[in-house]
Tab-separated table of C-alpha atoms and ligand atoms in Angstrom:
chain	number	residue	atom	x	y	z
A	867	MET	CA	2.297	-4.136	21.780
A	868	ARG	CA	1.623	-1.389	19.318
A	869	LYS	CA	1.182	-2.285	15.658
A	870	PRO	CA	4.645	-3.268	14.489
A	871	THR	CA	4.232	-2.384	10.836
A	872	ALA	CA	4.312	1.035	9.190
A	873	LYS	CA	1.316	2.976	7.909
A	874	ARG	CA	2.905	2.922	4.488
A	875	ILE	CA	2.173	-0.802	4.138
A	876	SER	CA	-1.232	-0.836	5.795
A	877	GLY	CA	-3.647	-2.367	3.320
A	878	LEU	CA	-0.819	-3.831	1.244
A	879	VAL	CA	-1.625	-7.462	0.423
A	880	GLN	CA	-0.014	-10.152	-1.679
A	881	SER	CA	-0.758	-9.459	-5.334
A	882	PRO	CA	-3.559	-11.680	-6.683
A	883	ILE	CA	-1.061	-12.443	-9.480
A	884	ARG	CA	1.173	-14.256	-7.009
A	885	ALA	CA	-1.714	-15.700	-4.975
A	886	MET	CA	-3.074	-17.453	-8.073
A	887	THR	CA	0.335	-18.997	-8.797
A	888	ARG	CA	0.318	-20.519	-5.317
A	889	ALA	CA	-3.242	-21.788	-5.839
A	890	CYS	CA	-2.204	-23.230	-9.211
A	891	LEU	CA	0.781	-25.042	-7.695
A	892	ARG	CA	-1.504	-26.613	-5.087
A	893	VAL	CA	-3.628	-28.287	-7.768
A	894	ASN	CA	-0.745	-28.839	-10.205
A	895	GLY	CA	-2.627	-26.773	-12.779
A	896	ILE	CA	-1.589	-24.896	-15.924
A	897	ASN	CA	-0.565	-21.384	-14.955
A	898	LEU	CA	-2.042	-18.793	-17.316
A	899	GLY	CA	-2.122	-16.408	-14.351
A	900	GLN	CA	1.216	-14.865	-13.468
A	901	GLY	CA	3.161	-13.628	-16.494
A	902	VAL	CA	5.933	-16.091	-15.753
A	903	CYS	CA	7.017	-16.438	-19.406
A	904	HIS	CA	7.472	-20.177	-19.826
A	905	MET	CA	9.455	-19.881	-23.033
A	906	PRO	CA	13.004	-21.054	-23.669
A	907	ALA	CA	15.644	-18.366	-23.077
A	908	PRO	CA	18.011	-17.932	-26.039
A	909	ASP	CA	21.276	-19.893	-25.733
A	910	ALA	CA	23.330	-16.703	-25.966
A	911	VAL	CA	21.921	-15.274	-22.745
A	912	ARG	CA	22.484	-18.501	-20.812
A	913	GLU	CA	25.945	-19.146	-22.219
A	914	GLY	CA	26.969	-15.557	-21.512
A	915	ALA	CA	26.006	-15.860	-17.852
A	916	ILE	CA	27.616	-19.295	-17.444
A	917	ALA	CA	30.846	-17.979	-18.951
A	918	ALA	CA	30.761	-14.999	-16.588
A	919	ILE	CA	30.333	-17.289	-13.583
A	920	ARG	CA	33.149	-19.554	-14.800
A	921	GLU	CA	35.395	-16.542	-15.299
A	922	GLY	CA	34.697	-15.460	-11.735
A	923	LYS	CA	32.836	-12.257	-12.541
A	924	ALA	CA	31.355	-12.437	-9.085
A	925	LEU	CA	31.772	-8.979	-7.616
A	926	TYR	CA	29.607	-5.887	-7.356
A	927	SER	CA	29.287	-3.899	-10.534
A	928	LYS	CA	28.925	-0.129	-10.734
A	929	PHE	CA	25.495	0.661	-9.334
A	930	GLU	CA	24.395	1.805	-12.782
A	931	GLY	CA	25.485	-1.545	-14.269
A	932	ILE	CA	28.461	-2.946	-16.215
A	933	ASP	CA	29.772	-0.846	-19.107
A	934	GLU	CA	29.184	-3.582	-21.723
A	935	LEU	CA	25.507	-3.839	-20.828
A	936	ARG	CA	24.865	-0.100	-20.643
A	937	THR	CA	26.502	0.257	-24.051
A	938	ALA	CA	24.406	-2.580	-25.519
A	939	ILE	CA	21.227	-1.088	-24.046
A	940	ALA	CA	22.040	2.400	-25.346
A	941	ASP	CA	22.630	0.953	-28.842
A	942	ARG	CA	19.239	-0.787	-28.826
A	943	VAL	CA	17.460	2.231	-27.357
A	944	ARG	CA	18.943	4.471	-30.064
A	945	GLY	CA	18.191	1.982	-32.827
A	946	TYR	CA	14.825	0.465	-31.913
A	947	ASN	CA	13.265	3.098	-29.686
A	948	ARG	CA	14.907	6.017	-31.524
A	949	ILE	CA	15.767	7.730	-28.254
A	950	PRO	CA	19.157	9.473	-28.221
A	951	CYS	CA	21.008	7.877	-25.319
A	952	ASP	CA	24.412	8.257	-23.665
A	953	PRO	CA	25.423	4.942	-22.029
A	954	ASP	CA	27.586	6.676	-19.411
A	955	ARG	CA	25.093	9.201	-18.131
A	956	GLU	CA	21.599	8.169	-19.160
A	957	VAL	CA	21.305	4.408	-18.542
A	958	VAL	CA	20.771	2.708	-15.189
A	959	VAL	CA	20.626	-1.102	-15.118
A	960	THR	CA	18.226	-2.173	-12.365
A	961	VAL	CA	16.860	-5.256	-10.633
A	962	GLY	CA	14.096	-5.825	-13.153
A	963	SER	CA	11.889	-3.127	-14.609
A	964	SER	CA	10.063	-3.150	-11.262
A	965	GLY	CA	13.345	-2.140	-9.634
A	966	ALA	CA	13.589	0.707	-12.122
A	967	PHE	CA	10.031	1.778	-11.360
A	968	VAL	CA	10.469	1.807	-7.569
A	969	SER	CA	13.755	3.692	-7.932
A	970	ALA	CA	12.184	6.234	-10.275
A	971	VAL	CA	9.207	6.850	-8.000
A	972	LEU	CA	11.425	7.293	-4.945
A	973	ALA	CA	13.876	9.488	-6.829
A	974	LEU	CA	11.289	11.753	-8.451
A	975	THR	CA	8.466	12.194	-5.960
A	976	ASP	CA	7.828	13.282	-2.388
A	977	PRO	CA	5.098	11.904	-0.121
A	978	GLY	CA	1.899	13.841	-0.794
A	979	ASP	CA	2.609	14.186	-4.508
A	980	GLU	CA	0.155	12.740	-7.003
A	981	ALA	CA	0.564	10.581	-10.093
A	982	VAL	CA	-1.774	9.770	-12.964
A	983	LEU	CA	-2.341	6.071	-13.616
A	984	PHE	CA	-4.317	4.532	-16.466
A	985	GLU	CA	-6.824	1.907	-15.344
A	986	PRO	CA	-6.661	-1.063	-15.787
A	987	TYR	CA	-3.165	-0.661	-14.358
A	988	TYR	CA	-0.326	-3.018	-13.503
A	989	GLY	CA	-0.785	-3.623	-9.774
A	990	TYR	CA	2.898	-3.179	-8.994
A	991	HIS	CA	2.777	0.380	-10.372
A	992	TYR	CA	-0.226	1.171	-8.212
A	993	ASN	CA	1.151	-0.344	-5.009
A	994	THR	CA	4.594	1.177	-5.475
A	995	LEU	CA	2.996	4.619	-5.627
A	996	LEU	CA	1.007	3.898	-2.458
A	997	VAL	CA	4.034	2.683	-0.514
A	998	ALA	CA	5.930	5.802	-1.622
A	999	GLY	CA	3.100	7.981	-0.258
A	1000	VAL	CA	2.113	9.178	-3.745
A	1001	THR	CA	-1.631	9.428	-4.405
A	1002	PRO	CA	-2.711	7.869	-7.708
A	1003	ARG	CA	-5.387	9.590	-9.821
A	1004	PHE	CA	-7.048	7.305	-12.306
A	1005	VAL	CA	-7.938	7.635	-15.944
A	1006	THR	CA	-10.078	4.634	-16.769
A	1007	MET	CA	-10.049	3.093	-20.225
A	1008	THR	CA	-12.835	0.719	-21.203
A	1009	PRO	CA	-12.950	-2.332	-23.439
A	1010	PRO	CA	-13.092	-3.287	-26.196
A	1011	ASP	CA	-10.937	-0.452	-27.585
A	1012	TRP	CA	-9.421	0.999	-24.375
A	1013	LYS	CA	-9.685	4.480	-25.901
A	1014	LEU	CA	-7.878	7.270	-24.121
A	1015	ASP	CA	-10.118	10.199	-23.181
A	1016	ALA	CA	-7.886	13.288	-23.369
A	1017	ARG	CA	-10.375	15.312	-21.331
A	1018	ALA	CA	-10.483	12.789	-18.496
A	1019	LEU	CA	-6.700	12.769	-18.626
A	1020	ALA	CA	-6.445	16.550	-18.273
A	1021	ALA	CA	-8.996	16.457	-15.422
A	1022	ALA	CA	-6.822	14.009	-13.459
A	1023	VAL	CA	-3.984	16.531	-13.233
A	1024	ASN	CA	-3.757	19.158	-10.493
A	1025	ASP	CA	-1.067	21.215	-8.767
A	1026	LYS	CA	0.186	18.220	-6.804
A	1027	THR	CA	0.662	16.002	-9.858
A	1028	ARG	CA	4.286	15.096	-10.510
A	1029	LEU	CA	4.189	11.944	-12.607
A	1030	LEU	CA	2.188	10.386	-15.358
A	1031	VAL	CA	2.606	6.617	-15.585
A	1032	VAL	CA	2.314	5.005	-19.020
A	1033	ASN	CA	2.609	1.299	-19.838
A	1034	THR	CA	2.729	0.452	-23.529
A	1035	PRO	CA	2.080	-2.239	-24.677
A	1036	ALA	CA	-0.058	-2.424	-21.558
A	1037	ASN	CA	-0.414	-5.102	-18.932
A	1038	PRO	CA	-3.213	-6.327	-18.608
A	1039	SER	CA	-5.243	-4.802	-21.497
A	1040	GLY	CA	-2.718	-5.284	-24.292
A	1041	LYS	CA	-3.394	-1.714	-25.432
A	1042	VAL	CA	-0.635	-0.294	-27.612
A	1043	PHE	CA	-0.702	3.473	-27.143
A	1044	SER	CA	-1.039	5.143	-30.532
A	1045	ARG	CA	0.947	8.153	-31.609
A	1046	ALA	CA	-2.221	10.252	-31.074
A	1047	ASP	CA	-2.586	8.921	-27.501
A	1048	LEU	CA	1.048	9.721	-26.800
A	1049	ASP	CA	0.703	13.182	-28.370
A	1050	ALA	CA	-2.089	13.978	-25.902
A	1051	ILE	CA	0.027	12.713	-23.004
A	1052	ALA	CA	3.095	14.634	-24.186
A	1053	LYS	CA	1.141	17.849	-24.569
A	1054	LEU	CA	-0.165	17.557	-21.030
A	1055	CYS	CA	3.321	16.827	-19.675
A	1056	ARG	CA	4.713	19.892	-21.406
A	1057	ASP	CA	1.803	22.190	-20.488
A	1058	ARG	CA	1.700	21.126	-16.838
A	1059	ASP	CA	5.412	20.508	-16.361
A	1060	LEU	CA	5.071	16.794	-15.557
A	1061	VAL	CA	7.467	13.888	-15.840
A	1062	ALA	CA	6.268	10.725	-17.584
A	1063	VAL	CA	7.436	7.320	-16.422
A	1064	THR	CA	6.835	4.836	-19.193
A	1065	ASP	CA	7.119	1.089	-18.713
A	1066	GLU	CA	7.866	-0.473	-22.095
A	1067	ILE	CA	8.811	-3.983	-20.990
A	1068	TYR	CA	6.605	-5.554	-23.723
A	1069	GLU	CA	8.034	-3.294	-26.462
A	1070	TYR	CA	8.840	-6.162	-28.864
A	1071	ILE	CA	5.532	-8.000	-28.462
A	1072	LEU	CA	3.232	-6.247	-30.941
A	1073	PHE	CA	0.454	-7.643	-33.108
A	1074	ASP	CA	-1.134	-7.012	-36.494
A	1075	GLY	CA	1.761	-4.841	-37.688
A	1076	ARG	CA	1.475	-2.246	-34.916
A	1077	GLU	CA	4.466	-0.044	-34.172
A	1078	HIS	CA	5.954	0.690	-30.795
A	1079	VAL	CA	6.290	4.395	-30.137
A	1080	SER	CA	8.428	5.511	-27.219
A	1081	LEU	CA	7.025	8.596	-25.521
A	1082	ALA	CA	10.541	10.019	-25.126
A	1083	THR	CA	10.750	10.506	-28.916
A	1084	LEU	CA	7.918	13.045	-28.975
A	1085	PRO	CA	8.795	16.759	-29.103
A	1086	GLY	CA	10.011	18.079	-25.758
A	1087	MET	CA	9.671	14.676	-24.060
A	1088	ARG	CA	13.211	13.349	-23.948
A	1089	GLU	CA	14.139	15.498	-20.971
A	1090	ARG	CA	10.903	14.787	-19.116
A	1091	THR	CA	10.517	11.036	-19.667
A	1092	VAL	CA	11.912	8.067	-17.792
A	1093	THR	CA	11.791	5.090	-20.166
A	1094	ILE	CA	11.768	1.785	-18.326
A	1095	SER	CA	12.229	-1.633	-19.847
A	1096	GLY	CA	14.019	-4.886	-19.225
A	1097	LEU	CA	14.938	-8.225	-20.717
A	1098	SER	CA	12.600	-10.421	-18.639
A	1099	LYS	CA	10.098	-10.881	-21.437
A	1100	THR	CA	12.295	-10.326	-24.478
A	1101	PHE	CA	14.731	-13.079	-23.392
A	1102	ALA	CA	12.241	-15.096	-21.265
A	1103	ILE	CA	14.341	-14.590	-18.137
A	1104	THR	CA	11.737	-13.190	-15.727
A	1105	GLY	CA	13.601	-14.612	-12.722
A	1106	TRP	CA	16.933	-13.014	-13.619
A	1107	ARG	CA	15.652	-9.545	-12.753
A	1108	ILE	CA	17.548	-7.442	-15.264
A	1109	GLY	CA	15.823	-4.192	-16.211
A	1110	TYR	CA	16.813	-0.619	-16.883
A	1111	ALA	CA	15.801	3.020	-16.866
A	1112	ILE	CA	16.730	5.585	-19.511
A	1113	ALA	CA	16.509	9.222	-18.458
A	1114	ALA	CA	18.228	12.575	-18.791
A	1115	GLU	CA	21.346	12.858	-16.658
A	1116	GLU	CA	19.945	14.425	-13.493
A	1117	MET	CA	17.030	12.008	-13.232
A	1118	ALA	CA	19.223	9.035	-14.159
A	1119	ARG	CA	21.652	9.975	-11.397
A	1120	GLY	CA	18.814	10.074	-8.852
A	1121	ILE	CA	17.414	6.759	-10.038
A	1122	GLY	CA	20.901	5.200	-9.858
A	1123	LEU	CA	21.445	6.450	-6.319
A	1124	VAL	CA	18.167	4.948	-5.120
A	1125	SER	CA	18.768	1.693	-6.989
A	1126	ASP	CA	22.200	1.491	-5.318
A	1127	LEU	CA	20.594	1.936	-1.924
A	1128	LEU	CA	17.956	-0.715	-2.571
A	1129	ASN	CA	20.075	-3.312	-4.366
A	1130	VAL	CA	23.724	-2.166	-4.659
A	1131	CYS	CA	23.702	-3.582	-8.183
A	1132	PRO	CA	21.835	-6.117	-10.287
A	1133	PRO	CA	23.449	-9.617	-10.246
A	1134	THR	CA	26.744	-9.160	-12.110
A	1135	PRO	CA	27.035	-12.488	-14.009
A	1136	LEU	CA	23.477	-12.102	-15.222
A	1137	GLN	CA	24.279	-8.619	-16.486
A	1138	HIS	CA	27.108	-10.208	-18.494
A	1139	GLY	CA	24.742	-12.838	-19.909
A	1140	VAL	CA	22.281	-10.204	-21.049
A	1141	ALA	CA	25.044	-8.022	-22.513
A	1142	HIS	CA	26.387	-10.992	-24.468
A	1143	ALA	CA	22.926	-11.807	-25.858
A	1144	MET	CA	22.168	-8.207	-26.755
A	1145	ARG	CA	25.458	-7.943	-28.618
A	1146	THR	CA	25.221	-11.247	-30.476
A	1147	LEU	CA	21.567	-12.052	-31.210
A	1148	PRO	CA	20.504	-11.044	-34.703
A	1149	ASP	CA	17.841	-8.422	-35.150
A	1150	ASP	CA	15.333	-11.004	-36.320
A	1151	TYR	CA	15.376	-12.576	-32.846
A	1152	PHE	CA	13.701	-9.394	-31.607
A	1153	THR	CA	11.356	-8.887	-34.562
A	1154	GLY	CA	10.463	-12.602	-34.541
A	1155	LEU	CA	8.783	-12.254	-31.146
A	1156	ARG	CA	5.805	-10.558	-32.785
A	1157	HIS	CA	4.866	-13.565	-34.892
A	1158	LYS	CA	5.577	-16.072	-32.185
A	1159	TYR	CA	3.284	-14.363	-29.699
A	1160	GLN	CA	0.627	-13.359	-32.212
A	1161	ALA	CA	0.080	-17.031	-33.051
A	1162	LYS	CA	-0.296	-17.783	-29.327
A	1163	ARG	CA	-2.683	-14.869	-28.865
A	1164	ASP	CA	-4.858	-16.123	-31.698
A	1165	ARG	CA	-4.904	-19.660	-30.326
A	1166	LEU	CA	-5.868	-18.600	-26.828
A	1167	CYS	CA	-8.455	-16.027	-27.936
A	1168	ALA	CA	-10.166	-18.595	-30.154
A	1169	ALA	CA	-10.300	-21.090	-27.281
A	1170	LEU	CA	-11.655	-18.473	-24.848
A	1171	GLN	CA	-14.326	-17.513	-27.364
A	1172	ASP	CA	-15.321	-21.146	-27.850
A	1173	GLY	CA	-15.368	-21.670	-24.091
A	1174	GLY	CA	-17.744	-18.731	-23.601
A	1175	LEU	CA	-15.203	-16.402	-22.006
A	1176	SER	CA	-15.299	-13.499	-24.495
A	1177	PRO	CA	-11.753	-12.175	-24.871
A	1178	PHE	CA	-10.791	-8.558	-25.536
A	1179	GLU	CA	-8.160	-9.210	-28.168
A	1180	PRO	CA	-4.877	-7.530	-27.189
A	1181	GLU	CA	-2.807	-5.349	-29.545
A	1182	GLY	CA	0.456	-6.221	-27.806
A	1183	ALA	CA	2.047	-7.753	-24.662
A	1184	TYR	CA	1.201	-11.335	-23.728
A	1185	TYR	CA	-2.011	-11.131	-21.745
A	1186	VAL	CA	-5.684	-11.160	-22.604
A	1187	LEU	CA	-8.560	-9.921	-20.479
A	1188	ALA	CA	-11.750	-11.914	-20.840
A	1189	ASP	CA	-15.338	-11.556	-19.661
A	1190	SER	CA	-16.012	-14.171	-17.002
A	1191	SER	CA	-19.808	-13.638	-16.738
A	1192	SER	CA	-20.609	-17.032	-18.266
A	1193	LEU	CA	-18.957	-18.763	-15.304
A	1194	ASP	CA	-21.825	-17.549	-13.115
A	1195	ALA	CA	-19.551	-16.614	-10.255
A	1196	HIS	CA	-20.368	-13.698	-7.961
A	1197	ASP	CA	-17.133	-11.844	-8.695
A	1198	ASP	CA	-13.750	-12.030	-10.403
A	1199	GLN	CA	-12.008	-13.937	-7.606
A	1200	ALA	CA	-14.808	-16.490	-7.455
A	1201	ALA	CA	-14.629	-16.755	-11.262
A	1202	ALA	CA	-10.861	-17.381	-11.228
A	1203	ASP	CA	-11.271	-19.934	-8.411
A	1204	LYS	CA	-14.090	-21.712	-10.207
A	1205	LEU	CA	-12.097	-21.799	-13.419
A	1206	LEU	CA	-9.110	-23.313	-11.657
A	1207	GLU	CA	-11.321	-25.894	-9.991
A	1208	ARG	CA	-13.182	-26.884	-13.151
A	1209	THR	CA	-10.340	-26.800	-15.661
A	1210	GLY	CA	-7.067	-26.704	-13.732
A	1211	VAL	CA	-6.237	-23.480	-15.597
A	1212	ALA	CA	-5.132	-20.529	-13.455
A	1213	SER	CA	-5.956	-16.922	-14.384
A	1214	VAL	CA	-5.747	-13.649	-12.497
A	1215	PRO	CA	-8.888	-11.935	-11.160
A	1216	GLY	CA	-9.554	-8.463	-12.585
A	1217	ARG	CA	-9.187	-6.846	-9.167
A	1218	ALA	CA	-5.406	-7.053	-9.553
A	1219	PHE	CA	-5.715	-4.297	-12.147
A	1220	TYR	CA	-8.686	-2.203	-11.003
A	1221	ARG	CA	-9.634	-0.252	-7.910
A	1222	GLU	CA	-12.977	-1.977	-7.526
A	1223	ALA	CA	-16.189	-2.745	-9.360
A	1224	GLU	CA	-14.926	-2.422	-12.927
A	1225	GLY	CA	-12.632	-5.416	-12.626
A	1226	LYS	CA	-15.250	-7.714	-11.163
A	1227	ARG	CA	-16.317	-9.412	-14.361
A	1228	LEU	CA	-12.840	-9.750	-15.857
A	1229	VAL	CA	-10.083	-12.313	-15.577
A	1230	ARG	CA	-6.643	-12.128	-17.190
A	1231	PHE	CA	-4.885	-14.944	-19.012
A	1232	CYS	CA	-1.201	-15.060	-19.976
A	1233	PHE	CA	-0.227	-16.801	-23.213
A	1234	ALA	CA	3.568	-16.839	-22.795
A	1235	LEU	CA	3.746	-20.628	-22.727
A	1236	GLU	CA	5.202	-23.165	-25.107
A	1237	ASP	CA	2.647	-24.494	-27.559
A	1238	PRO	CA	2.010	-27.986	-26.130
A	1239	LEU	CA	1.052	-26.599	-22.716
A	1240	LEU	CA	-0.878	-23.687	-24.180
A	1241	ASP	CA	-2.757	-26.127	-26.409
A	1242	GLU	CA	-3.650	-28.289	-23.422
A	1243	ALA	CA	-4.981	-25.199	-21.627
A	1244	CYS	CA	-6.988	-24.328	-24.752
A	1245	VAL	CA	-8.562	-27.807	-24.850
A	1246	ARG	CA	-9.637	-27.416	-21.223
A	1247	LEU	CA	-11.017	-23.910	-21.747
A	1248	ARG	CA	-12.999	-24.978	-24.801
A	1249	ALA	CA	-14.541	-27.791	-22.755
A	1250	LEU	CA	-16.201	-25.204	-20.493
A	1251	ARG	CA	-18.989	-24.867	-23.058
A	1252	ARG	CA	-19.905	-28.510	-22.860
B	685	LIG	N1	4.512	-8.966	-14.835
B	685	LIG	C1	4.018	-10.251	-14.525
B	685	LIG	C2	2.504	-10.274	-14.448
B	685	LIG	O1	1.870	-9.280	-14.632
B	685	LIG	C3	4.614	-10.816	-13.272
B	685	LIG	C4	4.395	-10.031	-12.074
B	685	LIG	C5	4.871	-10.688	-10.811
B	685	LIG	O2	5.039	-11.867	-10.736
B	685	LIG	N2	5.068	-9.931	-9.832
B	685	LIG	O3	1.949	-11.308	-14.244
C-alpha cells in the first residue's frame, strides 16, 4: 500500500507540550509543562454559559460569532487595544486563538509563500505554517533580553514573503515587544507590503508596569494587521476554545469563510458565557491579572534560581524559560525527563520552540497554577540543589 498520509503532514509529530502532559499524568506529577491555566474561571463566564444551555441556545451561530460577543470584543479592542473596530465587519470569533491563526494563514497565503517567525516561537504557529505549505524564515532572539535585531529581520524578508508573525507577550520567552520593536516591524511591513499576524493572547499578563502595544495601532498598520486573541488565558477557560481575529473587512471575510469551513462556528453556549463575562466583569478583573501572575512569576523564578535552573525572567505571559545545564542531561528532552523523574514536576523541552540546537539547554515552565500547587512545585524544584 502506498503511504496513506499526505506530504503536508510528513514530519508532523505530537507537540512536546502535549507529550509532557501525558508523561506527567503517568506519574501523577505537577504539570508546569503545558500552559493549561489551572486557575479558577470567573463566575460570570460559567454562569453565562450555564444560562445559555438552560435557555436552549444550542444551535449554530453565525460563522463569525454571535452579535453580543462580537460587540463585546469590539468594545474591548477599541478600549484596551486602541484599535478602531467594527463588530459587524472586522471581528471573527474562532475556535480558540489557534483556530484564528490557522484560518488566517489559510485565508492569506498560498503554498510556496514565506512567513517570518521569531525564534523561540510558539510551536503551533510554526507547524501551522508548515502544514499550509508556507516556508518559515527565522529571526532568532537570544536571552536574557531577547533583543530584536532589525537588520536580521529585514534580511529574512524576500519576494516570496507574505506574512510576519508576531506574538506579544511571547510564548515561551515572555518577551513583551516594545514600541521600538513594533516600529521596526511596522516599517518593514509597510516598505515590503507585508501583512502582520499578531497573536496577543497574553495581552493582559504584563509585569513590572509594562504596557501592551498592539501592532495594529501603529501608523499604516490597521489595514495590514490581523490581531488575534482569545479568552482562554484571560478567563482561565483554555478548554472552551473561544478566540477571535480582528482585521480589515476583506481579510476578516476571508478568515471567517475559512473558519466556517473548518468549524462552522465556535460552541454557541460558550460564546454566550464569554459575552456575558466580557459585558459584566469590572475593568479591574482584567488589570488585576498583572499582579496575580507577577507574584507567581516571582515565586517560581526564585525557586528555579535556588534549584540551580537559572530562569530568564519573563516580561509578560505565564511561562519562564530556564537553563537546564545543571541537570547534567545530554539535551532538553533528557533534562525535562530527568526533572520529571526526580521531582515529579513536568516542564516542556526547549525543542518545542526552536528549530534545533539553540533550544537544547532550555526547558519551559508554566506558572498559571493556584498558589498551593505552585508552592509545592517550588519546594520540589528548590530541593534539586540538595
Ligand atoms: N498555549 C499553551 C502552551 O503553550 C497550550 C498549547 C496546547 O496545549 N496546545 O502550553
